[in-house]
PDB file of C-alpha atoms in Angstrom:
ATOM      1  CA  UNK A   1      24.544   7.380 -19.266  1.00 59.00           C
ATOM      2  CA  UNK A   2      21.681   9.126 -17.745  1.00 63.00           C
ATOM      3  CA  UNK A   3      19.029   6.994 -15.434  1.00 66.00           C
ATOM      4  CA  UNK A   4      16.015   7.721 -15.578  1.00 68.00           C
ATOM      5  CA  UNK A   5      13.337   8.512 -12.583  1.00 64.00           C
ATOM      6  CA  UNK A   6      17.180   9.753 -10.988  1.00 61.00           C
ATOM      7  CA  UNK A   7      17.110  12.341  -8.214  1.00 63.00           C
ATOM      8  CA  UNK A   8      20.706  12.297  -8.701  1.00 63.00           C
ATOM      9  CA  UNK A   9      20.283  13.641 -12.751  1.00 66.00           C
ATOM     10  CA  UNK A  10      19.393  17.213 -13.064  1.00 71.00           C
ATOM     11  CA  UNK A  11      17.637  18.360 -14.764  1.00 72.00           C
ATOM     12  CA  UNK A  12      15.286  15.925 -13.532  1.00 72.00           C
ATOM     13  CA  UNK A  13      14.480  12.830 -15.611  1.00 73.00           C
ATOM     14  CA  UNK A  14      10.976  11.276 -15.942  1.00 74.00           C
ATOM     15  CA  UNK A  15      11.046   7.850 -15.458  1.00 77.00           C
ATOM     16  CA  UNK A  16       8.779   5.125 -17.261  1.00 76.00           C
ATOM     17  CA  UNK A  17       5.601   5.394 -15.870  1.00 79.00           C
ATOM     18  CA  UNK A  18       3.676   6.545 -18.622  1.00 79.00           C
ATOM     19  CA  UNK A  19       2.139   5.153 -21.607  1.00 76.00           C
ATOM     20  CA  UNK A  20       5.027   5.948 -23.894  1.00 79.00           C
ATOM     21  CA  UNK A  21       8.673   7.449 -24.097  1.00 79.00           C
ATOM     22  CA  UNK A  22      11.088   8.265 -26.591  1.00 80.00           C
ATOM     23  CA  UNK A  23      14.198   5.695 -25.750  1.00 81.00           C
ATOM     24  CA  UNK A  24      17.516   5.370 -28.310  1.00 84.00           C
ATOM     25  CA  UNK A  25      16.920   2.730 -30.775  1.00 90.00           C
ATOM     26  CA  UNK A  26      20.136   1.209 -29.670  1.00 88.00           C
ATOM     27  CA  UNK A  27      18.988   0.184 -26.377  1.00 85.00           C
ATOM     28  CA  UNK A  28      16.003  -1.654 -26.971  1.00 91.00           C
ATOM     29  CA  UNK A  29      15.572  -4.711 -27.873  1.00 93.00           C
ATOM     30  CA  UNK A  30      12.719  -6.605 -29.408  1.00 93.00           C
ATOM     31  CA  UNK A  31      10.197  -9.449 -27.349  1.00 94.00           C
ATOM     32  CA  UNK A  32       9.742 -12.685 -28.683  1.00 94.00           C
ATOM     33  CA  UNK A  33       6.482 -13.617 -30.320  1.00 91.00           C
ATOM     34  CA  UNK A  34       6.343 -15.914 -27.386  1.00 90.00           C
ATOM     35  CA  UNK A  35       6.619 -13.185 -24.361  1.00 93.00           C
ATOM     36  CA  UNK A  36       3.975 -11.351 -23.224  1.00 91.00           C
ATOM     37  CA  UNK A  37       4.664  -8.075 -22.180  1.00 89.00           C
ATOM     38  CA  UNK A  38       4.184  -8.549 -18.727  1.00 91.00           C
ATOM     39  CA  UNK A  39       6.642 -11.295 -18.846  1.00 94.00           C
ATOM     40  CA  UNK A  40       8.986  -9.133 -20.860  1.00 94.00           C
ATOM     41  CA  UNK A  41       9.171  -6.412 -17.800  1.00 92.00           C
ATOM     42  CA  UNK A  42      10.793  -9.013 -15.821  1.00 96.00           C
ATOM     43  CA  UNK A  43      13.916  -9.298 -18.051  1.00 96.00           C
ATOM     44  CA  UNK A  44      15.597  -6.531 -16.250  1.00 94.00           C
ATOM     45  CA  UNK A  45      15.485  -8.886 -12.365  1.00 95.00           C
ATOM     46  CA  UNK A  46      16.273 -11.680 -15.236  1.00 97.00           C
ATOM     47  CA  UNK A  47      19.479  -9.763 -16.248  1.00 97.00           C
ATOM     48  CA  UNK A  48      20.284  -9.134 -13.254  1.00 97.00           C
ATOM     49  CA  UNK A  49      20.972 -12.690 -11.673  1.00 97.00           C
ATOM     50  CA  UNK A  50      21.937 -13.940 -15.596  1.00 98.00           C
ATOM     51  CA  UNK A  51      24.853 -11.659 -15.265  1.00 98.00           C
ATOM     52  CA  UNK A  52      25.328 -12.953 -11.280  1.00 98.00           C
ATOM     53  CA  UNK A  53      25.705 -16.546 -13.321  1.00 98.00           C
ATOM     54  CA  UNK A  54      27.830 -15.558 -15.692  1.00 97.00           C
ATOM     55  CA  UNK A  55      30.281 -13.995 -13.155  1.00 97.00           C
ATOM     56  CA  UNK A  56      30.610 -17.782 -11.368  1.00 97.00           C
ATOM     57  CA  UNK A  57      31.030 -19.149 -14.058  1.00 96.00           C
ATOM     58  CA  UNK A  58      28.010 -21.601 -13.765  1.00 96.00           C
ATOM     59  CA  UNK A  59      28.032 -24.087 -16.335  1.00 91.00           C
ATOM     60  CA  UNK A  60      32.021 -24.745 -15.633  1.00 91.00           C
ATOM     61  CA  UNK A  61      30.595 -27.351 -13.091  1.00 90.00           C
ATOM     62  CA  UNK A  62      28.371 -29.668 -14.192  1.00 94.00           C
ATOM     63  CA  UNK A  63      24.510 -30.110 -12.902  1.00 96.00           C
ATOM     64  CA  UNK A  64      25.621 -27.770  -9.526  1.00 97.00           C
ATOM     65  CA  UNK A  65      24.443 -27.857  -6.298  1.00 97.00           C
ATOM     66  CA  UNK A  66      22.829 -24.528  -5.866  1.00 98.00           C
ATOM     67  CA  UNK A  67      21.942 -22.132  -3.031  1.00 98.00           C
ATOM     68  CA  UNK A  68      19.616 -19.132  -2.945  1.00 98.00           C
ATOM     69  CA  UNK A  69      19.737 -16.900   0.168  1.00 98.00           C
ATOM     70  CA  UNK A  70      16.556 -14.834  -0.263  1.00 97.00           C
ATOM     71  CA  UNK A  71      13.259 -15.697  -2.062  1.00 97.00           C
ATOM     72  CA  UNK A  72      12.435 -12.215  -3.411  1.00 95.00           C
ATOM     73  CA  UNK A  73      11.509 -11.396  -7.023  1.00 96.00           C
ATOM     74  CA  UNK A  74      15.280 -11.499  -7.664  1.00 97.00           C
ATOM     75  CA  UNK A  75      15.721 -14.946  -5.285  1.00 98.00           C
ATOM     76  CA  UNK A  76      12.862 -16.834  -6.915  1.00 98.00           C
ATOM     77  CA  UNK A  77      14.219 -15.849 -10.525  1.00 98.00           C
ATOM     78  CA  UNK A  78      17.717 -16.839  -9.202  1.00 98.00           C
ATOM     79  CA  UNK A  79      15.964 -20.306  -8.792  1.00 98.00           C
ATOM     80  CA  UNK A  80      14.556 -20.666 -11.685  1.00 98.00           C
ATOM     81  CA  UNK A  81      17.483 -19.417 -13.913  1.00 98.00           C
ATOM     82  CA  UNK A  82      19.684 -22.449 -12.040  1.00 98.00           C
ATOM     83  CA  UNK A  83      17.123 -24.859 -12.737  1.00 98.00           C
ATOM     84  CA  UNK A  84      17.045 -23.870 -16.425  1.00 97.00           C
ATOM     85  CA  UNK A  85      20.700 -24.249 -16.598  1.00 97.00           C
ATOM     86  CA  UNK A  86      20.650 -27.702 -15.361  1.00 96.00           C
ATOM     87  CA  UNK A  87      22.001 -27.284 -11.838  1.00 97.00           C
ATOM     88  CA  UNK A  88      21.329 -30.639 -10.080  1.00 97.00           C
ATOM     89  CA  UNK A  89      20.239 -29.131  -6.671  1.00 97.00           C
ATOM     90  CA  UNK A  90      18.377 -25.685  -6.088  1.00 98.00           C
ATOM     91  CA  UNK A  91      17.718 -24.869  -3.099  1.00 98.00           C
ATOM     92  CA  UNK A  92      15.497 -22.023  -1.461  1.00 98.00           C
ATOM     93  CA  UNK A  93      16.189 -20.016   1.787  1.00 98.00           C
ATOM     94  CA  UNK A  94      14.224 -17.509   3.703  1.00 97.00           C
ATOM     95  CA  UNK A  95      12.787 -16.577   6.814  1.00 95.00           C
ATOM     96  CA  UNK A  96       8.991 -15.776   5.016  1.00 95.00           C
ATOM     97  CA  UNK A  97       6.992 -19.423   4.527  1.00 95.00           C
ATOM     98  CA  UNK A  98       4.811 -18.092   2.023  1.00 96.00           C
ATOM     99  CA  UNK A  99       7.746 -17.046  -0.278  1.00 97.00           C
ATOM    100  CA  UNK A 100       9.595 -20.912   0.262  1.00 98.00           C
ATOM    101  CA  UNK A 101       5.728 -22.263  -0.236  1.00 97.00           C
ATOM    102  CA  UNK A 102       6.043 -20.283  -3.780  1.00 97.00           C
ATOM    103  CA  UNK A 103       9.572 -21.593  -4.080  1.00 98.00           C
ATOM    104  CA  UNK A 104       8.299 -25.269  -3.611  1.00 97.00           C
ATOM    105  CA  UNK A 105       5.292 -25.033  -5.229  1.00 97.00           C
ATOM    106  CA  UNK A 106       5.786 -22.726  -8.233  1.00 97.00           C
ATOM    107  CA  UNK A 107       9.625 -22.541  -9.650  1.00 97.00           C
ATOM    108  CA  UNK A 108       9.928 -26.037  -8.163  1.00 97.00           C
ATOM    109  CA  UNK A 109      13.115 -26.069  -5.875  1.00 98.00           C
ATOM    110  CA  UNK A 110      14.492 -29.160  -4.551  1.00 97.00           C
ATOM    111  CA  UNK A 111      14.416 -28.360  -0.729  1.00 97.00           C
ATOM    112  CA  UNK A 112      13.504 -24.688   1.217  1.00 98.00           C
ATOM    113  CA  UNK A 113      14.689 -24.026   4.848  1.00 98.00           C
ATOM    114  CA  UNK A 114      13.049 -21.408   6.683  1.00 97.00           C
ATOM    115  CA  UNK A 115      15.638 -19.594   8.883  1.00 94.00           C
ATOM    116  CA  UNK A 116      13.704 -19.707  12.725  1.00 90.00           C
ATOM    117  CA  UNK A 117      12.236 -16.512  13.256  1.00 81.00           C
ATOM    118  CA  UNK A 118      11.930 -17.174  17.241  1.00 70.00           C
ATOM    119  CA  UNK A 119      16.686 -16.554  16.934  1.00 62.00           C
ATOM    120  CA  UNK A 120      15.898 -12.709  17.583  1.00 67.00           C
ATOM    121  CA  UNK A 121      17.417  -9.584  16.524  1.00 73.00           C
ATOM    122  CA  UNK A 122      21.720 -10.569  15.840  1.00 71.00           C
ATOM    123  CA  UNK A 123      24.058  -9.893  18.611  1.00 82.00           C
ATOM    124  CA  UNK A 124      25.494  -6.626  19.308  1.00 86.00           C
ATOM    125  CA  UNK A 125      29.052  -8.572  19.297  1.00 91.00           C
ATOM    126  CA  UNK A 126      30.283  -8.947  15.991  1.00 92.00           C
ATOM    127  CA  UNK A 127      32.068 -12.206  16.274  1.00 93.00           C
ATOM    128  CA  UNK A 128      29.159 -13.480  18.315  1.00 93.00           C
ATOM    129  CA  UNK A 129      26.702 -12.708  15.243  1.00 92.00           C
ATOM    130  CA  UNK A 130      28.690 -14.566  12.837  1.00 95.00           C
ATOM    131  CA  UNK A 131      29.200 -17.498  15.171  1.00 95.00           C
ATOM    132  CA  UNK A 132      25.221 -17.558  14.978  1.00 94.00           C
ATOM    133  CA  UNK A 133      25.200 -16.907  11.280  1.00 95.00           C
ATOM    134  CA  UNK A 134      27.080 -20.434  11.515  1.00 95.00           C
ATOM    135  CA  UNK A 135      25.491 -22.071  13.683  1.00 94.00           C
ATOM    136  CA  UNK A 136      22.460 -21.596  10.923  1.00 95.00           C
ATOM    137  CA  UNK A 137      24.207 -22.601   8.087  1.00 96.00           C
ATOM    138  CA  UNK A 138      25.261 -26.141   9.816  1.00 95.00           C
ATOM    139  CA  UNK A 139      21.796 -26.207  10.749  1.00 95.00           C
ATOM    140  CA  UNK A 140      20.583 -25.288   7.459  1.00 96.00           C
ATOM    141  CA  UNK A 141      23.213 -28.190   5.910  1.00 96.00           C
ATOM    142  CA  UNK A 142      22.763 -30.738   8.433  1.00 96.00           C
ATOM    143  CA  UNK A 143      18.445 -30.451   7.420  1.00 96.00           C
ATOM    144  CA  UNK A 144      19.494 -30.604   3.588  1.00 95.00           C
ATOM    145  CA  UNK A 145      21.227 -33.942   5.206  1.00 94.00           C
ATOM    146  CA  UNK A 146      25.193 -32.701   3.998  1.00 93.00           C
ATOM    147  CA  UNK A 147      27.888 -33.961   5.781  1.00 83.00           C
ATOM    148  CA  UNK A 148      30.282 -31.310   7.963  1.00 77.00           C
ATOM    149  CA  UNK A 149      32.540 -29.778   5.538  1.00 80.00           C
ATOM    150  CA  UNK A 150      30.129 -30.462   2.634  1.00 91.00           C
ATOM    151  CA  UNK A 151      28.038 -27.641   0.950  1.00 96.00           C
ATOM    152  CA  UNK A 152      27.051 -25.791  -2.443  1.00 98.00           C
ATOM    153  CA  UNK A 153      29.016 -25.269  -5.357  1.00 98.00           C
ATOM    154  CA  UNK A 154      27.342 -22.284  -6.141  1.00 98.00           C
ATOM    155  CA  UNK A 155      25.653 -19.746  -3.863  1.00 98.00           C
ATOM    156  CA  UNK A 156      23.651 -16.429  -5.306  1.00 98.00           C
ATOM    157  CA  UNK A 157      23.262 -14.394  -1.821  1.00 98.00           C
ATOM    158  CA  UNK A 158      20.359 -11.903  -2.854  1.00 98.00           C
ATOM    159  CA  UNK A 159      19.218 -10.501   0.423  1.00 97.00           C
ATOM    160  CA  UNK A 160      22.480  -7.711   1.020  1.00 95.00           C
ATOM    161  CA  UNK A 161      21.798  -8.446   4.820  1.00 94.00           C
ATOM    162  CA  UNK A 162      25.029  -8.925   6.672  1.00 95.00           C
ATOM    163  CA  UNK A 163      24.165 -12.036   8.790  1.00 94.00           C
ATOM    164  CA  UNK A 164      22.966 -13.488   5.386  1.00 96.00           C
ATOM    165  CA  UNK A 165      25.938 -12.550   3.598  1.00 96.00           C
ATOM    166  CA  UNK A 166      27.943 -14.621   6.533  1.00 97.00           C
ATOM    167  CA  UNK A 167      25.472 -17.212   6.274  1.00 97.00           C
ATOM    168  CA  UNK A 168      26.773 -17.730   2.620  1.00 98.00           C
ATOM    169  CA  UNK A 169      29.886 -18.087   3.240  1.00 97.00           C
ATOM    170  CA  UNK A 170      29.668 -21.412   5.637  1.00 97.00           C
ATOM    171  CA  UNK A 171      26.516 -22.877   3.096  1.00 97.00           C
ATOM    172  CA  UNK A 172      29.433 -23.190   0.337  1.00 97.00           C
ATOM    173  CA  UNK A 173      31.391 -25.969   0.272  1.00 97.00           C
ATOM    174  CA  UNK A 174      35.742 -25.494  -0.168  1.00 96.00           C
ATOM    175  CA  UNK A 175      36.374 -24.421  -3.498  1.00 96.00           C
ATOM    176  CA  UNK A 176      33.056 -22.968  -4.330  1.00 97.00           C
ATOM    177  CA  UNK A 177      31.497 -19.643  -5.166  1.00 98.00           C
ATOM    178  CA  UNK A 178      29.695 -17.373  -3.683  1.00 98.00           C
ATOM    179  CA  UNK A 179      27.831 -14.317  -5.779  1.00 98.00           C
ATOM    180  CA  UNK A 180      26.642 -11.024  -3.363  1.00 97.00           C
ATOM    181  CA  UNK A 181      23.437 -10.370  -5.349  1.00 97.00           C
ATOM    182  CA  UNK A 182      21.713  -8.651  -2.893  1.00 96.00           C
ATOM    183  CA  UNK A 183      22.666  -4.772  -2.052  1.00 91.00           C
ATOM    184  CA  UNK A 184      22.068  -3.436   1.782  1.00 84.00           C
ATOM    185  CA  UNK A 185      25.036  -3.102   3.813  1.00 83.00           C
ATOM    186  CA  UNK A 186      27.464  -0.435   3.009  1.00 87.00           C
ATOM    187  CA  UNK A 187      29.943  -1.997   5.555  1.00 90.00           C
ATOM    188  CA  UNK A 188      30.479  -5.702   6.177  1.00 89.00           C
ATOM    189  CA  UNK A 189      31.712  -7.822   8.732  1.00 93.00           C
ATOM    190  CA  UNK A 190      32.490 -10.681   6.921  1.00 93.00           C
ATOM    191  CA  UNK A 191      34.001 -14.369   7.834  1.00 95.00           C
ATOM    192  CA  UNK A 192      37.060 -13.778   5.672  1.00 94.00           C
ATOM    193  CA  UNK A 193      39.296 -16.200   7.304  1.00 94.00           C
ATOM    194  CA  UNK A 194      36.865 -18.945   6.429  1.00 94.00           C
ATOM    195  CA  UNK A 195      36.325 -18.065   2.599  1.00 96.00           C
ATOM    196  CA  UNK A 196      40.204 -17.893   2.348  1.00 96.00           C
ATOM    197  CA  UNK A 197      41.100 -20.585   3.931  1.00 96.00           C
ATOM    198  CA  UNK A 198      38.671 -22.438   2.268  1.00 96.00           C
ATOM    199  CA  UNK A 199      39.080 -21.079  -1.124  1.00 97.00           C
ATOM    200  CA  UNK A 200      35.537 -20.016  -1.511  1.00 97.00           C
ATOM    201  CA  UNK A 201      35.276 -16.735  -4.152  1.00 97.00           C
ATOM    202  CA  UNK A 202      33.453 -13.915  -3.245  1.00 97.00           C
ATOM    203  CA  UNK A 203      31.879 -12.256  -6.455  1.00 97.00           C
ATOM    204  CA  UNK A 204      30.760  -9.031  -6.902  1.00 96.00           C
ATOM    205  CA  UNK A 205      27.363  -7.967  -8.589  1.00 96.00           C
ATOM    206  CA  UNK A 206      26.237  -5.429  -9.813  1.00 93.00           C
ATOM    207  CA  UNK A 207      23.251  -4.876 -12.027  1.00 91.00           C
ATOM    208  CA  UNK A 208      23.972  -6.064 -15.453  1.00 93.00           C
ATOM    209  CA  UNK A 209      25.945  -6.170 -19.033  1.00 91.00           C
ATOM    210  CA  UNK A 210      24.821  -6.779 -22.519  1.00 92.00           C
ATOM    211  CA  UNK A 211      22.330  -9.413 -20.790  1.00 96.00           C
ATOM    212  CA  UNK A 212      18.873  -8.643 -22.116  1.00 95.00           C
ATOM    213  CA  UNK A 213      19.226 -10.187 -25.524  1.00 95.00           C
ATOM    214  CA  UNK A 214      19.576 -13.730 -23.544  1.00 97.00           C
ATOM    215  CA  UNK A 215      16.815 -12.571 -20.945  1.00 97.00           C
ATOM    216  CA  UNK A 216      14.328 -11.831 -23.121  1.00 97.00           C
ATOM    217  CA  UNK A 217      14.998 -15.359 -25.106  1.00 96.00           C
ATOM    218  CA  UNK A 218      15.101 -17.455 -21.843  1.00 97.00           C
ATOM    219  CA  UNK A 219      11.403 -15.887 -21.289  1.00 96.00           C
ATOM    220  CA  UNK A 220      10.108 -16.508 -24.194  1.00 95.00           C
ATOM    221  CA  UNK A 221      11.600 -20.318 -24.374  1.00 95.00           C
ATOM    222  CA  UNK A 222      10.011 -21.728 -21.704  1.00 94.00           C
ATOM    223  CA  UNK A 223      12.551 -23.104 -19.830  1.00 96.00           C
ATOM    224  CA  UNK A 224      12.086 -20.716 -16.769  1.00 97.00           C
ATOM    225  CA  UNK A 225       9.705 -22.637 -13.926  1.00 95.00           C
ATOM    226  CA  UNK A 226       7.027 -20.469 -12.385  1.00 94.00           C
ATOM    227  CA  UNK A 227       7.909 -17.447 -14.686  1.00 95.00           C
ATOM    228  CA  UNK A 228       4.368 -16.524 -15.450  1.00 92.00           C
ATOM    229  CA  UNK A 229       3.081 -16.693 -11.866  1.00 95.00           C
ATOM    230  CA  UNK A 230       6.109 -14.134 -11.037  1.00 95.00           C
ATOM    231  CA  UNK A 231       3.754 -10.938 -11.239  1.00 95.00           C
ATOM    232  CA  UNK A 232       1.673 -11.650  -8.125  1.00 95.00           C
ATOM    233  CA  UNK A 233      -0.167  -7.725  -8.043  1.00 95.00           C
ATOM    234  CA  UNK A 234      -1.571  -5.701 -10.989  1.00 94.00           C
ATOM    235  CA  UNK A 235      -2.331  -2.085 -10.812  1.00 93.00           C
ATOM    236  CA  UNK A 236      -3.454   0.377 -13.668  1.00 92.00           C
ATOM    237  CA  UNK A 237      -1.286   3.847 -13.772  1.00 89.00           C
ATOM    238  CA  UNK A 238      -3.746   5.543 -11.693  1.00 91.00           C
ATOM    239  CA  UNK A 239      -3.262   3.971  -8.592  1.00 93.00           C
ATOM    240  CA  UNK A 240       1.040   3.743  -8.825  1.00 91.00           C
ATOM    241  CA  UNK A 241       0.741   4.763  -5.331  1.00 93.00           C
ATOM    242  CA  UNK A 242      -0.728   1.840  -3.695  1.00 95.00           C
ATOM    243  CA  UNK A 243       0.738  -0.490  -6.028  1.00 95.00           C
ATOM    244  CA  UNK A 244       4.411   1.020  -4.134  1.00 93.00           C
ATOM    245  CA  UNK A 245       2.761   0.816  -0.900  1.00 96.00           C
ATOM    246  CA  UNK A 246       1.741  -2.910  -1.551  1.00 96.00           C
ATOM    247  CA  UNK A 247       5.441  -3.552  -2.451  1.00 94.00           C
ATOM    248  CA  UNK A 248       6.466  -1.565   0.619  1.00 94.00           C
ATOM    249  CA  UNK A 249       4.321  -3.715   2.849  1.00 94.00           C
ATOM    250  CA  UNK A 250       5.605  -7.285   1.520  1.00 92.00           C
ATOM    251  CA  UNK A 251       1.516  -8.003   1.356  1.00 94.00           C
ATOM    252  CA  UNK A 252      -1.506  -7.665  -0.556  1.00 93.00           C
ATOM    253  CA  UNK A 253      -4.636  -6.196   0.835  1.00 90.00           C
ATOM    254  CA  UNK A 254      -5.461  -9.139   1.500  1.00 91.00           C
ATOM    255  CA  UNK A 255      -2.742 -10.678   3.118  1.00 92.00           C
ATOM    256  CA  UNK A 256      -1.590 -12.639  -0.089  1.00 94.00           C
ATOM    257  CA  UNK A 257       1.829 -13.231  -1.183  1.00 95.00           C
ATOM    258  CA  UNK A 258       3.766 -10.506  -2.920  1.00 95.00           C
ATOM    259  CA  UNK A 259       6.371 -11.040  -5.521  1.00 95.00           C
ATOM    260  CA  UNK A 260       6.021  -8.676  -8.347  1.00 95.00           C
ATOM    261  CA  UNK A 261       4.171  -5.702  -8.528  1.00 94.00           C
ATOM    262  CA  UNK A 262       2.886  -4.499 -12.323  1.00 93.00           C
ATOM    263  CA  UNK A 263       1.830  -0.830 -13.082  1.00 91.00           C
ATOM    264  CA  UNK A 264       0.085  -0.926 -16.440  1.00 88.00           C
ATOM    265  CA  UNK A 265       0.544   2.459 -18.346  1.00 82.00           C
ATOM    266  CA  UNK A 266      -1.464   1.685 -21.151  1.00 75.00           C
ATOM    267  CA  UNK A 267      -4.207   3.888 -21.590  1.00 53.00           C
ATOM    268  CA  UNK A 268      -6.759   4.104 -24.035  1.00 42.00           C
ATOM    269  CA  UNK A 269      -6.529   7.943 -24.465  1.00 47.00           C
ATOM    270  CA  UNK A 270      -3.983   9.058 -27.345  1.00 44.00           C
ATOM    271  CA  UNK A 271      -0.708   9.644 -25.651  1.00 42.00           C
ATOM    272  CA  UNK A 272       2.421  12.463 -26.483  1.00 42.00           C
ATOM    273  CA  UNK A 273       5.875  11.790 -26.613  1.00 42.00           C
ATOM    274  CA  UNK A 274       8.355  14.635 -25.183  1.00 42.00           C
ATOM    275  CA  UNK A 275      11.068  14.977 -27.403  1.00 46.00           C
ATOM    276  CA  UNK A 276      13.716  18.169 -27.153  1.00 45.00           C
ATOM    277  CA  UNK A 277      11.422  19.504 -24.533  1.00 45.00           C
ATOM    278  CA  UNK A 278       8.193  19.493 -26.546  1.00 48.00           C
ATOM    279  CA  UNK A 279       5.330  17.438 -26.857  1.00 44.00           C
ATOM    280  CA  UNK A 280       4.557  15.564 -29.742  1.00 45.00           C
ATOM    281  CA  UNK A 281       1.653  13.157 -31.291  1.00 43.00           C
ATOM    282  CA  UNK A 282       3.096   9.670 -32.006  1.00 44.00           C
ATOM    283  CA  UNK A 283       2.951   9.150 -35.911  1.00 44.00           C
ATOM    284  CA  UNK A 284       0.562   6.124 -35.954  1.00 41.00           C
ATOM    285  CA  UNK A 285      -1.979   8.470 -34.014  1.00 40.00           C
ATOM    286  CA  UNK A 286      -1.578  11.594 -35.949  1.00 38.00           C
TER     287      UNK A 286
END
C-alpha cells in the first residue's frame, strides 16, 4: 500500500488535489444517487469513527448512553453516527462554545459541557494532572445530573490529548468502553488502576477497514443529523493555501466557525491523467 501526498513514499506521490487521478478500480467505490459529492468527501472522517463503533461493539447495548470528548470534524460526526444508531444519550464535550453551539444546534446532541477554560495549563505533576482530569469528569457528570459511580456506556475520545484521554476514563461508567479516536500523544500517562479496576476497555483506533461501503450509504440515507452543514469553508484549487491556513487557524476570516474545509478541484479546463509516468487525455475528452 502506497499513500498518497506521503513524504515517507519515494519516489514522491502526488496526492489528490487535482481535478483527476488514475486510482485502482478496486478501491473505489460508487456514491449514492442521493450524496452529493461534497457530502461523499466526508466518508473517509465517516469511516473513521464507523470503524471506532464497530470496535465497541455499539449496538451490543441497547439505546447507549454516549460520550464524545472533542467536537472536531471527527467529534461532531462521532455524534451524529451514535444518534443514527439509536444511542439514547449523546453527549458533546469541548472547551470551544461555538463547536458545542454546532453540537446543540446542528447534529442535535442531548447535553454539551464546555470544559472551563479559566483551569490553566495541566500540572507539571503527573498524578496531580489526572487528579484534575477527575475532578472534571465528576464535574462534567454531576452537570449531566449522574450519580457518583454512574457514567457512559460508551465513550469515543477524539481529541488524542492526554488530560482528555484521562478525562475518559472517569466519564465511563464500570463495565463500559472507552474508544481512543483521537491521535496526539506518543506517550501516555494514563489512570490504569481505575479502568482495571473498574473494568472499563480501552480500544484502540486506528483509521479504518472495509468501512466505506456503509459510509457512503449512511450519507446518502439520511439518517446522519447536521451532515450537510459539516463543510463549514469552500475554496476553489487555486487558493489550497489559505483554505490549510483557515484549517490551521480553527477560524474563518471572519471569525466564523470552522469544521470542514473543501478544496474544489474541478476545473473547467480539460484535465490529463498521469499514468506510467506520462500524461494522458481522459477518453471522454479526447
Amino acid at each position: 500500500m502506497r499513500f498518497c501526498s506521503s513524504a515517507k513514499t519515494f519516489p514522491h506521490l502526488d496526492g489528490t488535489l487535482q481535478g483527476r487521478m488514475n486510482h485502482p478500480v478496486e478501491l473505489l467505490h460508487p456514491v449514492p444517487d442521493r450524496c452529493s459529492y461534497e457530502v461523499a468527501a466526508l466518508a473517509e472522517p465517516l469511516a473513521v469513527v464507523l470503524h471506532a463503533s464497530r470496535r465497541t461493539n455499539f449496538t451490543a447495548t441497547a439505546n447507549p448512553k454516549v460520550c464524545v470528548i472533542g467536537s472536531g470534524a471527527v467529534g461532531l460526526l462521532a455524534c451524529s453516527l451514535s444518534i443514527a444508531l439509536g444511542a439514547s444519550v449523546v453527549t458533546a464535550i469541548d472547551i470551544d462554545d461555538a463547536k458545542l453551539k454546532f453540537a446543540r444546534k446542528v447534529v442535535g446532541v442531548t447535553d454539551t459541557w464546555q470544559v472551563p477554560r479559566g483551569s490553566g495549563p495541566p500540572p507539571t505533576d503527573k498524578d496531580e494532572a489526572v487528579k484534575r482530569s477527575r475532578e472534571m469528569a465528576e464535574m462534567a457528570l454531576e452537570d449531566f445530573g449522574m450519580r457518583r459511580g454512574d457514567g457512559f456506556d460508551i465513550v469515543f475520545e477524539c481529541t488524542g490529548v492526554e488530560s482528555c484521554i484521562q478525562m475518559a476514563i472517569f466519564m465511563a461508567r464500570p463495565g463500559s468502553r472507552v474508544a481512543l479516536v483521537g491521535m496526539g500523544t506518543p506517550v501516555g500517562y494514563i489512570p490504569l488502576s481505575s479502568s482495571a479496576l473498574r473494568e472499563v476497555d480501552l480500544i484502540g483506533v486506528f483509521r479504518y477497514a472495509n468501512c466505506y461501503p456503509e459510509a457512503l450509504s449512511l450519507l446518502g440515507s439520511g439518517k446522519l443529523p447536521g451532515i450537510e452543514k459539516m463543510v463549514t469553508q469552500r475554496f476553489p484549487i487555486e487558493d489550497t493555501e489559505r483554505a490549510f491556513e483557515t484549517l490551521r487557524r480553527g477560524r474563518g476570516d471572519n471569525g466564523e466557525l470552522v469544521v470542514k474545509v473543501m478544496v474544489d478541484v474541478t476545473t473547467s479546463q480539460p484535465a490529463t491523467l498521469i499514468q506510467n509516468g506520462r500524461a494522458m487525455v481522459p477518453p471522454e475528452l479526447a
